[in-house]
Each structure stands twice: as C-alpha cells, then as structure tokens.
Amino acid sequence: MTPTDADHALQALDEALALVSRDPRSGAAGAHRAAGWPQAREAAVHAGSGIRPRTHRVPLADALGEVLAQSLDALTDLPSFDTSAMDGWAVAGPGPWTVRPGGGVLAGSDRPEPLADGEAVRIATGARIPADTTAVIRSEHSRESGTQLHADRAVLTGQDIRPRGQECRSGDLLLPAGSLVTPAVLGLAAAAGYDELTTRPRPRVEILVLGDELLTEGRPHDGLIRDALSPMLGPWLTRLGAEVIATRQLGDDPAGAKALLEAITCSEADLVLTTGGTASGPVDHVHPVLHEAGAELLVDGVAVRPGHPMLLARLGDGACGQDPVRHLVGLPGNPLAAVSGLLTLAEPLLRALAGRRQRPRYTVPVQGDVPGHPYDTRLVPVLLTDEHAVPLRYNGPAMLRGVAAADGLAVVPPHGARDGQDLEILDLPWVSGGCFT
C-alpha cells in the first residue's frame, strides 16, 4: 500500500510542528519534554505494580477474569477414585469372560462389587472401577456370545482406566498465585473441590468526560459535536478487565474545574480517567487541578502521534480520606488520540493493578511504506491478514473510522517504516479476546 495524499499531508504537518517544538534530543531549554513511548508504557506498568493489591473471596462464577491472589492447591486426588475412561466392560483376568448378570456399573453409583477372575461387567464412562479389575474393554472392541464376552483385540492391563490421582494428588500445586481465572480455571477449581476463590478484584475506574461542546444525542450542529468517547471508553475498559463505576460529563467552566478537583480528591476509583483538557488551552483544567490536588505527574506528555498530550499522575491522599495511592490517566479529547492513550498508559497500568501479566509482544511485516514522524512514534490502525499488517486510512487524531475497522495498531518508529518491515502490533481487546466478562 502506497502512502495516500492525506498521509503525506499529515507527515508534512507533523514535520513542521516538530521543527517548531525542536528536537527532543537537543536538550535545549524548553525543548520537547514528552516521555518516549516505550518509557511511558514502562512507567505505567511500574506505577501499577507498586500498589498493594486488594483481595477478596468470591464464588467461582464471580472470579472469572480476575487474578488468583492465592495459589490453587488440590483439595483432593484427581480423580478421587479409579474410574472408567470409556463406555464398555470392566474385566478381570484373561478372557473370554463371563458376563455378570444384572445391571452394569454407572457413574455416581455406589461402590460396585469386586470382580471375580474371568468375570466381566458393563461399565459407563466415569463410573467407579470394581476392585480386582484388570482392564476396561471399549464396547466397540468387544462382542457378546450368550453369556460370554470376547475381545476383538489384545487387552492390556490397566487400559482405559483412569487411576486415582492421575492428574494430581491432594496438596499438589495446580496454579500459582497471579494466574488469570479463565473458564478452564473455573472448571479445574470446581473439579478440585473449590466453591470460592481468593482473587484480586478488578481495578475500579471512573470516567470523566470534559467539554462544553459535547452532545449526548442527535446529530452534530451549531459548533456542537457528539460525545464519541463515553459510548466507547466504558466497554473498552471493561474488556481490559476494569470495573467502570461511573461515567460523568463535566464542563469546561470554573464549576467544571471545581467538580474535577472534587472527583480527583474524592473518587473511590483506583483509576480516574479523564478525556480532554490535557493541553495548555484556556479551558484545559487538568494540569492546574492536578497541581491543586497535590498530584505527582509521572508522565507528562508522550512522544507519540496521535495522543502526545496524554498524562499519568499519582494522586495523593485527598480531603475525602481515600486510599493514599490512586492514579489518573488523562486522555486527549480527540477520539483516536484517546485510543492511543488507552493503549499507551491505561492498559498497562490496569493490567499491573489487576496483577495480570502484560501482553506478549509480537511483530508483523507491514504492507507498503508507512510515513513517520521525525521524532515521535506513530500508532496506525491496521488490518491483519495471514501475512501482513495493512495500514488503514482515516487515521487522523479525530477519526474513529480507521480503528473501527482495525484489528490492532501498528507501532511505527520515527521516520516511518518500509514495505515488509516488522512492526510491533498492539491488539485491540475485542480482537484478541480481551478479558473474560
């Protein structure tokens, strides 16, 4: 794919802006202060990893998608008794065998009578093996002749019998603390005898959408635009494993700034997520409010396009007596720039807060040349094929059309990438499976 005219125009604009803001490597006074994109992500991981985890004990169904706070140890042998692995016949000694009269042995039935040498009894999958059984013969591998049972192939001692403790013994470590509770983990826990699990709860997030120009319904008109972030951020954060406890819209006026300060100091969330107001415009209140709240800026701008005004702050103990360490991620107001902030700062922070390991990194060859920024990383929506990452159009900071059709965002280094160059891919949570909810 060759760069479009729009791509060239965007590249030219970014180059011009970069020259105005100066090379971040120059070290000159007032130079670009944004953190490098990899360093910003590492800072988010470090911030989340330094928080003392909360834990709770919940029923199995409520633990889905959370992380084990304690190891999962076997409470019993699995299986807890010798069981049949197949529908067929339990036999004792060499054949042919005499079929025991009466019903067979079913799963969940009482302990069956022992088998005498040369005797066979019908048995179901999962049923308890009678004492003195030599093997289980599958139904399709046997034939009856009157009261006699014959095997159609050689019978090996112990075949199709699951011995007690084959999977684990009581007290064995099944999974270490820190393991994600998936549906398979729920099944294993239930099989091992658990009714509840001790886990780390989902990080709580409060979303604050800032702006006087936002409409919550209808078509854009008269300088007003639809709020595209509120419908998107809540489900996105849920797929990242967070519990969204509130989504509110605040104005850009002094009353909005006051409400923002109150939210920052009094929110019960582990993470306050704001949209807009992170730059230096006349109604951009996030920096002044953070200063008034006594917050510590951990990341103040990131060398990435779109989304460079994003920030990460550590919130101290506020007047409302909340936990002493909470965080705020400030996203830019433009939709794709906000997505960039989600993937750059919010996702690694939330994964660390939840005790989940960070996603494995992988690369894919890009199809076609991709223009780059002179100094900053670019995040470009891509469609993944069997062989390539295909860049999508409509990747401007205010556009969602490209990312809505994308499988992920390609990490384009400064100065761009050439056709076939391997680029790191940031998966979108609904494409990669996200968190179990």
One Martini backbone bead per residue (centre of mass of N, CA, C, O) as a GRO file, in nm:
protein
  437
    1MET     BB    1   0.094   0.038   0.026
    2THR     BB    2   0.056   0.357  -0.055
    3PRO     BB    3   0.073   0.664   0.023
    4THR     BB    4  -0.134   0.909   0.077
    5ASP     BB    5  -0.206   1.233   0.062
    6ALA     BB    6  -0.286   1.245   0.360
    7ASP     BB    7  -0.023   1.129   0.470
    8HIS     BB    8   0.161   1.353   0.358
    9ALA     BB    9   0.022   1.585   0.504
   10LEU     BB   10   0.068   1.478   0.791
   11GLN     BB   11   0.375   1.467   0.775
   12ALA     BB   12   0.421   1.767   0.718
   13LEU     BB   13   0.289   1.873   0.975
   14ASP     BB   14   0.466   1.723   1.181
   15GLU     BB   15   0.733   1.842   1.089
   16ALA     BB   16   0.663   2.134   1.151
   17LEU     BB   17   0.602   2.094   1.453
   18ALA     BB   18   0.879   1.975   1.527
   19LEU     BB   19   1.043   2.231   1.460
   20VAL     BB   20   0.905   2.411   1.669
   21SER     BB   21   0.965   2.206   1.926
   22ARG     BB   22   1.199   2.047   1.871
   23ASP     BB   23   1.445   1.845   1.947
   24PRO     BB   24   1.449   1.620   2.213
   25ARG     BB   25   1.777   1.572   2.192
   26SER     BB   26   1.901   1.863   2.247
   27GLY     BB   27   1.844   1.995   2.553
   28ALA     BB   28   1.702   2.245   2.536
   29ALA     BB   29   1.542   2.495   2.644
   30GLY     BB   30   1.207   2.396   2.612
   31ALA     BB   31   1.199   2.131   2.522
   32HIS     BB   32   1.088   1.842   2.464
   33ARG     BB   33   0.915   1.653   2.743
   34ALA     BB   34   0.844   1.396   2.635
   35ALA     BB   35   0.799   1.075   2.656
   36GLY     BB   36   0.873   0.791   2.560
   37TRP     BB   37   0.683   0.536   2.466
   38PRO     BB   38   0.819   0.300   2.623
   39GLN     BB   39   0.856   0.459   2.891
   40ALA     BB   40   0.556   0.511   2.948
   41ARG     BB   41   0.473   0.215   2.976
   42GLU     BB   42   0.668   0.148   3.206
   43ALA     BB   43   0.550   0.355   3.407
   44ALA     BB   44   0.270   0.222   3.424
   45VAL     BB   45   0.361  -0.049   3.534
   46HIS     BB   46   0.510   0.056   3.785
   47ALA     BB   47   0.269   0.196   3.917
   48GLY     BB   48   0.087  -0.063   3.946
   49SER     BB   49   0.302  -0.254   4.094
   50GLY     BB   50   0.320  -0.056   4.368
   51ILE     BB   51   0.048  -0.172   4.463
   52ARG     BB   52  -0.141  -0.281   4.703
   53PRO     BB   53  -0.334  -0.544   4.702
   54ARG     BB   54  -0.648  -0.643   4.662
   55THR     BB   55  -0.883  -0.869   4.828
   56HIS     BB   56  -1.109  -1.153   4.765
   57ARG     BB   57  -1.395  -1.364   4.830
   58VAL     BB   58  -1.542  -1.574   4.577
   59PRO     BB   59  -1.730  -1.710   4.377
   60LEU     BB   60  -1.657  -1.863   4.098
   61ALA     BB   61  -1.826  -1.686   3.895
   62ASP     BB   62  -1.690  -1.405   4.013
   63ALA     BB   63  -1.376  -1.478   3.916
   64LEU     BB   64  -1.394  -1.403   3.638
   65GLY     BB   65  -1.101  -1.229   3.522
   66GLU     BB   66  -0.932  -1.272   3.755
   67VAL     BB   67  -0.678  -1.297   4.011
   68LEU     BB   68  -0.487  -1.491   4.187
   69ALA     BB   69  -0.394  -1.455   4.537
   70GLN     BB   70  -0.383  -1.767   4.548
   71SER     BB   71  -0.311  -2.068   4.535
   72LEU     BB   72  -0.395  -2.369   4.358
   73ASP     BB   73  -0.489  -2.638   4.553
   74ALA     BB   74  -0.538  -2.954   4.605
   75LEU     BB   75  -0.816  -3.114   4.787
   76THR     BB   76  -0.769  -3.367   4.596
   77ASP     BB   77  -0.782  -3.626   4.419
   78LEU     BB   78  -0.717  -3.669   4.055
   79PRO     BB   79  -0.891  -3.877   4.077
   80SER     BB   80  -1.062  -4.008   4.370
   81PHE     BB   81  -1.091  -4.258   4.173
   82ASP     BB   82  -1.126  -4.524   3.994
   83THR     BB   83  -1.190  -4.491   3.640
   84SER     BB   84  -1.367  -4.485   3.354
   85ALA     BB   85  -1.282  -4.387   3.014
   86MET     BB   86  -1.518  -4.587   2.913
   87ASP     BB   87  -1.740  -4.748   2.735
   88GLY     BB   88  -1.804  -5.092   2.864
   89TRP     BB   89  -1.574  -5.328   3.014
   90ALA     BB   90  -1.514  -5.493   3.307
   91VAL     BB   91  -1.222  -5.691   3.373
   92ALA     BB   92  -1.097  -6.024   3.486
   93GLY     BB   93  -0.854  -6.132   3.345
   94PRO     BB   94  -0.867  -6.361   3.118
   95GLY     BB   95  -1.007  -6.457   2.830
   96PRO     BB   96  -1.295  -6.520   2.841
   97TRP     BB   97  -1.602  -6.378   2.978
   98THR     BB   98  -1.830  -6.354   3.231
   99VAL     BB   99  -2.136  -6.223   3.255
  100ARG     BB  100  -2.283  -6.029   3.471
  101PRO     BB  101  -2.562  -6.019   3.613
  102GLY     BB  102  -2.735  -5.746   3.548
  103GLY     BB  103  -2.638  -5.452   3.605
  104GLY     BB  104  -2.433  -5.199   3.572
  105VAL     BB  105  -2.189  -4.947   3.594
  106LEU     BB  106  -2.239  -4.624   3.717
  107ALA     BB  107  -2.227  -4.306   3.743
  108GLY     BB  108  -2.264  -4.243   4.095
  109SER     BB  109  -2.255  -4.504   4.216
  110ASP     BB  110  -2.197  -4.734   4.410
  111ARG     BB  111  -1.994  -4.952   4.521
  112PRO     BB  112  -1.880  -5.211   4.363
  113GLU     BB  113  -1.837  -5.519   4.310
  114PRO     BB  114  -1.617  -5.738   4.286
  115LEU     BB  115  -1.418  -5.917   4.070
  116ALA     BB  116  -1.393  -6.207   3.926
  117ASP     BB  117  -1.228  -6.432   3.777
  118GLY     BB  118  -1.357  -6.406   3.449
  119GLU     BB  119  -1.513  -6.133   3.479
  120ALA     BB  120  -1.793  -5.920   3.363
  121VAL     BB  121  -1.888  -5.563   3.338
  122ARG     BB  122  -2.074  -5.312   3.279
  123ILE     BB  123  -1.952  -4.970   3.185
  124ALA     BB  124  -1.919  -4.633   3.251
  125THR     BB  125  -1.827  -4.334   3.212
  126GLY     BB  126  -1.696  -4.249   3.537
  127ALA     BB  127  -1.695  -4.503   3.677
  128ARG     BB  128  -1.637  -4.716   3.918
  129ILE     BB  129  -1.398  -4.942   3.981
  130PRO     BB  130  -1.373  -5.252   4.036
  131ALA     BB  131  -1.237  -5.467   4.210
  132ASP     BB  132  -0.994  -5.650   4.029
  133THR     BB  133  -0.945  -5.497   3.778
  134THR     BB  134  -0.768  -5.510   3.470
  135ALA     BB  135  -0.980  -5.382   3.254
  136VAL     BB  136  -1.103  -5.188   2.977
  137ILE     BB  137  -1.349  -5.251   2.730
  138ARG     BB  138  -1.459  -5.147   2.457
  139SER     BB  139  -1.744  -5.185   2.293
  140GLU     BB  140  -1.607  -5.182   1.993
  141HIS     BB  141  -1.393  -5.425   2.114
  142SER     BB  142  -1.655  -5.618   2.141
  143ARG     BB  143  -1.832  -5.939   2.210
  144GLU     BB  144  -2.127  -6.127   2.233
  145SER     BB  145  -2.185  -6.479   2.359
  146GLY     BB  146  -2.418  -6.482   2.541
  147THR     BB  147  -2.234  -6.507   2.847
  148GLN     BB  148  -2.001  -6.409   2.660
  149LEU     BB  149  -1.686  -6.232   2.639
  150HIS     BB  150  -1.512  -6.077   2.364
  151ALA     BB  151  -1.212  -5.982   2.222
  152ASP     BB  152  -1.081  -5.806   1.925
  153ARG     BB  153  -0.828  -5.744   2.108
  154ALA     BB  154  -0.582  -5.673   2.285
  155VAL     BB  155  -0.527  -5.685   2.642
  156LEU     BB  156  -0.435  -5.436   2.867
  157THR     BB  157  -0.319  -5.354   3.154
  158GLY     BB  158  -0.513  -5.067   3.243
  159GLN     BB  159  -0.698  -5.003   3.027
  160ASP     BB  160  -0.914  -4.740   3.045
  161ILE     BB  161  -0.787  -4.636   3.324
  162ARG     BB  162  -0.832  -4.397   3.581
  163PRO     BB  163  -0.631  -4.332   3.818
  164ARG     BB  164  -0.578  -4.236   4.110
  165GLY     BB  165  -0.408  -3.932   4.076
  166GLN     BB  166  -0.331  -3.869   3.775
  167GLU     BB  167  -0.341  -3.547   3.791
  168CYS     BB  168  -0.354  -3.540   4.119
  169ARG     BB  169  -0.267  -3.458   4.444
  170SER     BB  170  -0.314  -3.380   4.743
  171GLY     BB  171  -0.158  -3.049   4.751
  172ASP     BB  172  -0.112  -2.975   4.481
  173LEU     BB  173   0.001  -2.759   4.242
  174LEU     BB  174  -0.193  -2.603   3.995
  175LEU     BB  175  -0.175  -2.281   4.061
  176PRO     BB  176  -0.052  -1.981   4.077
  177ALA     BB  177  -0.023  -1.694   4.179
  178GLY     BB  178  -0.145  -1.476   3.912
  179SER     BB  179  -0.363  -1.623   3.778
  180LEU     BB  180  -0.593  -1.638   3.543
  181VAL     BB  181  -0.944  -1.652   3.539
  182THR     BB  182  -1.075  -1.891   3.358
  183PRO     BB  183  -1.288  -2.124   3.255
  184ALA     BB  184  -1.081  -2.353   3.308
  185VAL     BB  185  -1.021  -2.275   3.602
  186LEU     BB  186  -1.304  -2.320   3.708
  187GLY     BB  187  -1.309  -2.621   3.643
  188LEU     BB  188  -1.064  -2.702   3.813
  189ALA     BB  189  -1.166  -2.595   4.084
  190ALA     BB  190  -1.416  -2.770   4.097
  191ALA     BB  191  -1.274  -3.046   4.072
  192ALA     BB  192  -1.095  -2.972   4.344
  193GLY     BB  193  -1.340  -2.840   4.552
  194TYR     BB  194  -1.429  -2.551   4.485
  195ASP     BB  195  -1.640  -2.252   4.571
  196GLU     BB  196  -1.395  -2.055   4.620
  197LEU     BB  197  -1.196  -1.749   4.564
  198THR     BB  198  -0.887  -1.579   4.584
  199THR     BB  199  -0.880  -1.242   4.468
  200ARG     BB  200  -0.831  -0.981   4.243
  201PRO     BB  201  -0.988  -0.721   4.180
  202ARG     BB  202  -1.108  -0.505   3.983
  203PRO     BB  203  -1.039  -0.220   3.866
  204ARG     BB  204  -1.143   0.099   3.939
  205VAL     BB  205  -1.337   0.322   3.722
  206GLU     BB  206  -1.345   0.672   3.639
  207ILE     BB  207  -1.525   0.874   3.408
  208LEU     BB  208  -1.417   1.196   3.262
  209VAL     BB  209  -1.592   1.414   3.054
  210LEU     BB  210  -1.464   1.689   2.881
  211GLY     BB  211  -1.698   1.944   2.784
  212ASP     BB  212  -1.921   2.182   2.613
  213GLU     BB  213  -1.944   2.043   2.302
  214LEU     BB  214  -2.127   1.800   2.401
  215LEU     BB  215  -2.330   1.542   2.279
  216THR     BB  216  -2.574   1.272   2.364
  217GLU     BB  217  -2.754   1.349   2.105
  218GLY     BB  218  -2.773   1.342   1.792
  219ARG     BB  219  -2.671   1.581   1.579
  220PRO     BB  220  -2.453   1.778   1.474
  221HIS     BB  221  -2.443   2.136   1.582
  222ASP     BB  222  -2.347   2.450   1.621
  223GLY     BB  223  -2.048   2.345   1.726
  224LEU     BB  224  -2.149   2.064   1.798
  225ILE     BB  225  -2.067   1.741   1.937
  226ARG     BB  226  -2.035   1.421   1.971
  227ASP     BB  227  -2.000   1.183   2.217
  228ALA     BB  228  -1.760   0.926   2.155
  229LEU     BB  229  -1.636   0.826   2.440
  230SER     BB  230  -1.850   0.714   2.633
  231PRO     BB  231  -1.939   0.463   2.452
  232MET     BB  232  -1.632   0.345   2.443
  233LEU     BB  233  -1.475   0.332   2.721
  234GLY     BB  234  -1.631   0.139   2.898
  235PRO     BB  235  -1.615  -0.124   2.723
  236TRP     BB  236  -1.310  -0.116   2.694
  237LEU     BB  237  -1.237  -0.138   2.998
  238THR     BB  238  -1.385  -0.401   3.046
  239ARG     BB  239  -1.205  -0.565   2.843
  240LEU     BB  240  -0.946  -0.490   3.035
  241GLY     BB  241  -1.069  -0.556   3.347
  242ALA     BB  242  -1.261  -0.339   3.443
  243GLU     BB  243  -1.449  -0.132   3.675
  244VAL     BB  244  -1.712   0.072   3.598
  245ILE     BB  245  -1.855   0.317   3.822
  246ALA     BB  246  -1.834   0.579   3.623
  247THR     BB  247  -1.996   0.833   3.403
  248ARG     BB  248  -1.894   1.174   3.337
  249GLN     BB  249  -1.987   1.514   3.269
  250LEU     BB  250  -1.778   1.804   3.226
  251GLY     BB  251  -1.708   2.118   3.226
  252ASP     BB  252  -1.507   2.420   3.132
  253ASP     BB  253  -1.575   2.561   3.373
  254PRO     BB  254  -1.531   2.638   3.697
  255ALA     BB  255  -1.730   2.417   3.787
  256GLY     BB  256  -1.577   2.189   3.642
  257ALA     BB  257  -1.309   2.222   3.794
  258LYS     BB  258  -1.429   2.167   4.074
  259ALA     BB  259  -1.540   1.883   4.005
  260LEU     BB  260  -1.265   1.765   3.934
  261LEU     BB  261  -1.133   1.800   4.209
  262GLU     BB  262  -1.336   1.628   4.365
  263ALA     BB  263  -1.294   1.369   4.205
  264ILE     BB  264  -0.990   1.335   4.258
  265THR     BB  265  -1.015   1.340   4.586
  266CYS     BB  266  -1.300   1.133   4.610
  267SER     BB  267  -1.260   0.895   4.458
  268GLU     BB  268  -1.305   0.528   4.456
  269ALA     BB  269  -1.104   0.491   4.248
  270ASP     BB  270  -0.808   0.368   4.109
  271LEU     BB  271  -0.906   0.514   3.835
  272VAL     BB  272  -0.883   0.820   3.670
  273LEU     BB  273  -1.055   0.917   3.367
  274THR     BB  274  -0.973   1.151   3.126
  275THR     BB  275  -1.106   1.389   2.878
  276GLY     BB  276  -0.934   1.621   2.804
  277GLY     BB  277  -0.747   1.904   2.916
  278THR     BB  278  -0.411   1.839   2.863
  279ALA     BB  279  -0.329   2.096   2.768
  280SER     BB  280  -0.285   2.477   2.714
  281GLY     BB  281  -0.553   2.593   2.725
  282PRO     BB  282  -0.801   2.803   2.857
  283VAL     BB  283  -0.982   2.509   2.934
  284ASP     BB  284  -0.733   2.345   3.058
  285HIS     BB  285  -0.760   2.186   3.385
  286VAL     BB  286  -0.581   1.943   3.465
  287HIS     BB  287  -0.313   2.060   3.564
  288PRO     BB  288  -0.414   2.261   3.783
  289VAL     BB  289  -0.572   2.046   3.946
  290LEU     BB  290  -0.336   1.861   4.011
  291HIS     BB  291  -0.177   2.072   4.164
  292GLU     BB  292  -0.396   2.128   4.381
  293ALA     BB  293  -0.401   1.809   4.466
  294GLY     BB  294  -0.093   1.701   4.481
  295ALA     BB  295   0.010   1.572   4.235
  296GLU     BB  296   0.207   1.330   4.050
  297LEU     BB  297   0.392   1.343   3.769
  298LEU     BB  298   0.491   1.073   3.559
  299VAL     BB  299   0.341   1.165   3.286
  300ASP     BB  300   0.408   1.450   3.049
  301GLY     BB  301   0.384   1.330   2.787
  302VAL     BB  302   0.410   1.176   2.454
  303ALA     BB  303   0.606   1.043   2.185
  304VAL     BB  304   0.309   1.048   2.017
  305ARG     BB  305   0.107   0.959   1.723
  306PRO     BB  306  -0.140   1.008   1.859
  307GLY     BB  307  -0.149   1.164   2.201
  308HIS     BB  308   0.082   1.351   2.339
  309PRO     BB  309  -0.099   1.490   2.594
  310MET     BB  310  -0.075   1.272   2.774
  311LEU     BB  311  -0.126   1.136   3.119
  312LEU     BB  312   0.035   1.057   3.445
  313ALA     BB  313  -0.093   1.024   3.786
  314ARG     BB  314  -0.039   1.063   4.130
  315LEU     BB  315  -0.258   1.029   4.397
  316GLY     BB  316  -0.317   1.153   4.686
  317ASP     BB  317  -0.438   1.215   4.983
  318GLY     BB  318  -0.739   1.330   5.035
  319ALA     BB  319  -1.002   1.492   5.195
  320CYS     BB  320  -1.177   1.209   5.177
  321GLY     BB  321  -0.992   0.955   5.265
  322GLN     BB  322  -0.851   0.791   5.071
  323ASP     BB  323  -0.648   0.618   4.933
  324PRO     BB  324  -0.314   0.709   4.899
  325VAL     BB  325  -0.315   0.538   4.614
  326ARG     BB  326  -0.371   0.680   4.300
  327HIS     BB  327  -0.492   0.734   3.958
  328LEU     BB  328  -0.427   0.927   3.652
  329VAL     BB  329  -0.565   0.942   3.321
  330GLY     BB  330  -0.495   1.156   3.048
  331LEU     BB  331  -0.688   1.216   2.775
  332PRO     BB  332  -0.743   1.306   2.488
  333GLY     BB  333  -1.020   1.430   2.299
  334ASN     BB  334  -0.945   1.281   2.066
  335PRO     BB  335  -1.033   0.973   1.977
  336LEU     BB  336  -0.762   0.842   1.871
  337ALA     BB  337  -0.592   0.967   2.096
  338ALA     BB  338  -0.740   0.814   2.321
  339VAL     BB  339  -0.661   0.533   2.225
  340SER     BB  340  -0.362   0.576   2.258
  341GLY     BB  341  -0.382   0.619   2.568
  342LEU     BB  342  -0.498   0.348   2.642
  343LEU     BB  343  -0.253   0.173   2.524
  344THR     BB  344  -0.017   0.326   2.669
  345LEU     BB  345  -0.140   0.362   2.983
  346ALA     BB  346  -0.401   0.211   3.080
  347GLU     BB  347  -0.348  -0.086   3.022
  348PRO     BB  348  -0.080  -0.136   3.182
  349LEU     BB  349  -0.193  -0.033   3.450
  350LEU     BB  350  -0.434  -0.230   3.483
  351ARG     BB  351  -0.275  -0.493   3.469
  352ALA     BB  352  -0.106  -0.431   3.721
  353LEU     BB  353  -0.342  -0.387   3.924
  354ALA     BB  354  -0.457  -0.690   3.859
  355GLY     BB  355  -0.198  -0.891   3.816
  356ARG     BB  356  -0.135  -0.889   3.517
  357ARG     BB  357   0.018  -0.970   3.253
  358GLN     BB  358   0.164  -0.869   2.993
  359ARG     BB  359   0.156  -0.858   2.677
  360PRO     BB  360   0.276  -1.007   2.428
  361ARG     BB  361   0.514  -0.950   2.194
  362TYR     BB  362   0.467  -0.856   1.842
  363THR     BB  363   0.523  -0.905   1.488
  364VAL     BB  364   0.456  -0.747   1.160
  365PRO     BB  365   0.449  -0.713   0.840
  366VAL     BB  366   0.430  -0.449   0.634
  367GLN     BB  367   0.215  -0.298   0.391
  368GLY     BB  368   0.401  -0.083   0.293
  369ASP     BB  369   0.455   0.235   0.329
  370VAL     BB  370   0.519   0.438   0.634
  371PRO     BB  371   0.481   0.723   0.764
  372GLY     BB  372   0.665   0.948   0.972
  373HIS     BB  373   0.805   1.091   1.242
  374PRO     BB  374   1.087   1.251   1.331
  375TYR     BB  375   1.050   1.168   1.669
  376ASP     BB  376   0.787   1.003   1.678
  377THR     BB  377   0.557   0.788   1.743
  378ARG     BB  378   0.329   0.578   1.563
  379LEU     BB  379  -0.026   0.503   1.554
  380VAL     BB  380  -0.165   0.252   1.333
  381PRO     BB  381  -0.418   0.131   1.180
  382VAL     BB  382  -0.480  -0.229   1.132
  383LEU     BB  383  -0.493  -0.505   0.914
  384LEU     BB  384  -0.495  -0.855   0.953
  385THR     BB  385  -0.332  -1.096   0.792
  386ASP     BB  386  -0.154  -1.378   0.726
  387GLU     BB  387   0.114  -1.168   0.650
  388HIS     BB  388  -0.007  -0.873   0.725
  389ALA     BB  389  -0.002  -0.521   0.782
  390VAL     BB  390  -0.271  -0.303   0.703
  391PRO     BB  391  -0.307   0.007   0.647
  392LEU     BB  392  -0.530   0.262   0.739
  393ARG     BB  393  -0.737   0.489   0.694
  394TYR     BB  394  -0.835   0.724   0.898
  395ASN     BB  395  -0.573   0.838   1.120
  396GLY     BB  396  -0.668   1.070   1.266
  397PRO     BB  397  -0.719   1.202   1.579
  398ALA     BB  398  -1.053   1.239   1.512
  399MET     BB  399  -1.063   0.937   1.416
  400LEU     BB  400  -1.261   0.610   1.389
  401ARG     BB  401  -1.279   0.455   1.118
  402GLY     BB  402  -1.018   0.290   1.127
  403VAL     BB  403  -1.037   0.145   1.414
  404ALA     BB  404  -1.318   0.007   1.356
  405ALA     BB  405  -1.158  -0.186   1.126
  406ALA     BB  406  -0.952  -0.295   1.322
  407ASP     BB  407  -0.706  -0.514   1.494
  408GLY     BB  408  -0.485  -0.279   1.526
  409LEU     BB  409  -0.174  -0.121   1.624
  410ALA     BB  410   0.094   0.023   1.478
  411VAL     BB  411   0.441   0.064   1.550
  412VAL     BB  412   0.589   0.359   1.441
  413PRO     BB  413   0.874   0.480   1.386
  414PRO     BB  414   1.076   0.706   1.337
  415HIS     BB  415   1.054   0.786   0.987
  416GLY     BB  416   0.929   0.510   0.956
  417ALA     BB  417   0.828   0.248   0.715
  418ARG     BB  418   0.891  -0.028   0.527
  419ASP     BB  419   0.831  -0.257   0.321
  420GLY     BB  420   0.825  -0.546   0.540
  421GLN     BB  421   0.845  -0.432   0.808
  422ASP     BB  422   0.867  -0.491   1.137
  423LEU     BB  423   0.581  -0.451   1.359
  424GLU     BB  424   0.435  -0.364   1.627
  425ILE     BB  425   0.139  -0.497   1.794
  426LEU     BB  426  -0.173  -0.367   1.909
  427ASP     BB  427  -0.422  -0.505   2.046
  428LEU     BB  428  -0.753  -0.540   2.038
  429PRO     BB  429  -0.967  -0.668   2.274
  430TRP     BB  430  -1.186  -0.795   2.070
  431VAL     BB  431  -0.972  -0.958   1.900
  432SER     BB  432  -0.792  -1.100   2.145
  433GLY     BB  433  -1.043  -1.128   2.382
  434GLY     BB  434  -0.958  -1.016   2.634
  435CYS     BB  435  -1.168  -1.017   2.891
  436PHE     BB  436  -1.352  -1.188   3.111
  437THR     BB  437  -1.731  -1.119   3.142
   0.00000   0.00000   0.00000
